[in-house]
Every structure is written in structure tokens, then in C-alpha cells.
Coordinates of C-alpha atoms in Angstrom, one line a residue:
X256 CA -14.6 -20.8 18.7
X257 CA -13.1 -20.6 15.4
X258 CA -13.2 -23.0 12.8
X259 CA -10.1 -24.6 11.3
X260 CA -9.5 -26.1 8.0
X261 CA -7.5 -28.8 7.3
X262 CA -5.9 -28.9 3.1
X263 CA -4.2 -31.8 2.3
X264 CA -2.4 -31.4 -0.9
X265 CA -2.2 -34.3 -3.7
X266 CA 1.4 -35.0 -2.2
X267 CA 0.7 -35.3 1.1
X268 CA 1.2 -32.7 2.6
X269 CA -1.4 -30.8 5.4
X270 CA -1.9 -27.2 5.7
X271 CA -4.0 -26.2 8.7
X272 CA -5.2 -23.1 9.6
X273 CA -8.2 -20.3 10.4
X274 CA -9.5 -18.9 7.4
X275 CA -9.0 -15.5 6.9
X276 CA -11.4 -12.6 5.1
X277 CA -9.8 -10.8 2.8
X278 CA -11.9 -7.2 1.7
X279 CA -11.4 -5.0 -1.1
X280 CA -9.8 -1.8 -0.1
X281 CA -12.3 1.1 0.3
X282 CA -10.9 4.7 -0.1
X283 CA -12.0 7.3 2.4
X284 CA -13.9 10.2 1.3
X285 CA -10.9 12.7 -0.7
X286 CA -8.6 9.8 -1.2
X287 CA -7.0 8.8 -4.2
X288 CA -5.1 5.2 -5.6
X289 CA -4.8 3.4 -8.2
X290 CA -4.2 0.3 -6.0
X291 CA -6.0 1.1 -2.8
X292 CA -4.7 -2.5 -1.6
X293 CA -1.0 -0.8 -0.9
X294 CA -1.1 3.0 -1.3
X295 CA -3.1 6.0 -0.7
X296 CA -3.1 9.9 -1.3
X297 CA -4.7 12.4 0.4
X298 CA -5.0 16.0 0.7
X299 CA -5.3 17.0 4.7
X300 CA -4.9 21.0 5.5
X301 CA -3.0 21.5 2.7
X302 CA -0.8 18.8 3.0
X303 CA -0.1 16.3 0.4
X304 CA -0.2 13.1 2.4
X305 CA 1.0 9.6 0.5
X306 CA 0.6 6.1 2.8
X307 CA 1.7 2.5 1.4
X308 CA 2.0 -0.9 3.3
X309 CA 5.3 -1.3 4.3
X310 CA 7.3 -4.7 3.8
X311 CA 10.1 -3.4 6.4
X312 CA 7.2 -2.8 8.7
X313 CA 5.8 -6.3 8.8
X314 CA 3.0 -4.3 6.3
X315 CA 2.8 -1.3 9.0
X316 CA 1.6 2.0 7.2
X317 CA 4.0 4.4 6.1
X318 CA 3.2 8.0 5.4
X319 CA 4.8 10.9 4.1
X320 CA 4.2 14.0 2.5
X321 CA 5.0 15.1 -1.1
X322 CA 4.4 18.0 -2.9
X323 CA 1.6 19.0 -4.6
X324 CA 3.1 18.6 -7.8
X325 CA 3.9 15.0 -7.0
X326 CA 0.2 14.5 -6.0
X327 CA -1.0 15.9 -9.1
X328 CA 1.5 13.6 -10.7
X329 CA 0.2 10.6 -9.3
X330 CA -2.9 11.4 -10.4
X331 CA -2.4 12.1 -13.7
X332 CA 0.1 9.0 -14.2
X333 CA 2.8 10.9 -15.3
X334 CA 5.0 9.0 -11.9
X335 CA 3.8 6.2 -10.1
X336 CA 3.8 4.6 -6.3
X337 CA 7.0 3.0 -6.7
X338 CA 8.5 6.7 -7.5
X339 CA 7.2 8.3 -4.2
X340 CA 8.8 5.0 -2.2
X341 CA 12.2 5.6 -3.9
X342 CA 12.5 9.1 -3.8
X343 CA 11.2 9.1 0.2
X344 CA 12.9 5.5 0.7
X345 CA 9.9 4.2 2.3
X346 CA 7.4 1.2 1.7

């Protein structure tokens, strides 16, 4: 059974609800982020894989691959998350 909480606010008004956990991201063995909680980049067989949480989806993962120029590029700073979303309109 889970246990619900009830918040009543100083106006009046009542949340209720289950708690939820909420974890720090962990990166995988060979991944890379600067904000594990939304994106991710990975090299796989010599592919450049980039995943972020996608609003569209409901926050389903999206995943693409970019060059390995781009990948060195996010590492370095040099472009950013956002960059990879636009230029693969995705996230």
C-alpha cells in the first residue's frame, strides 16, 4: 500500500498525492553530460550517439547521432545541448 500525503497550503488549498523519489542521474560507463538529468553522449561502434528527454515525447528519450566533431564539441564546450536539439530538431 502506498502512502499518501496530504499539503495543505496557508490558503487553503489541499494537494494530495504519493511521494515520489527523485535520483541523481548516473552516467553509464563511456558516457558523457554536463547535465546527465536531460542529455547524454556516447560513443557506440563508432557512432556518435546524443540522447535528451523529450518535452514532445511526454519526456520519452530521443537519440540521434552526430558527428564526431560535434561530440568532441560538446565536450570541449565549444556548442552546447541546445545546439544538437536545433540542428536535429529533436528534444
Amino acid at each position: 500500500m502506498e502512502s499518501k500525503v496530504r499539503i495543505i497550503t496557508k490558503s487553503g488549498l489541499i494537494f494530495e498525492g504519493t511521494p515520489i523519489s527523485t535520483k541523481k542521474p548516473i552516467l553509464e560507463e563511456g558516457e558523457f553530460s554536463t547535465d546527465p538529468s536531460w542529455w547524454r553522449i556516447k560513443e557506440e561502434n563508432g557512432k556518435y550517439l546524443f540522447r535528451c528527454l523529450s518535452g514532445s515525447l511526454a519526456g520519452g528519450e530521443c537519440k540521434t547521432e552526430i558527428t564526431k566533431e560535434e561530440f568532441d564539441k560538446l565536450h570541449t564546450g565549444e556548442i552546447t545541448a541546445k545546439d544538437i536539439c536545433y540542428k536535429y530538431n529533436i528534444g
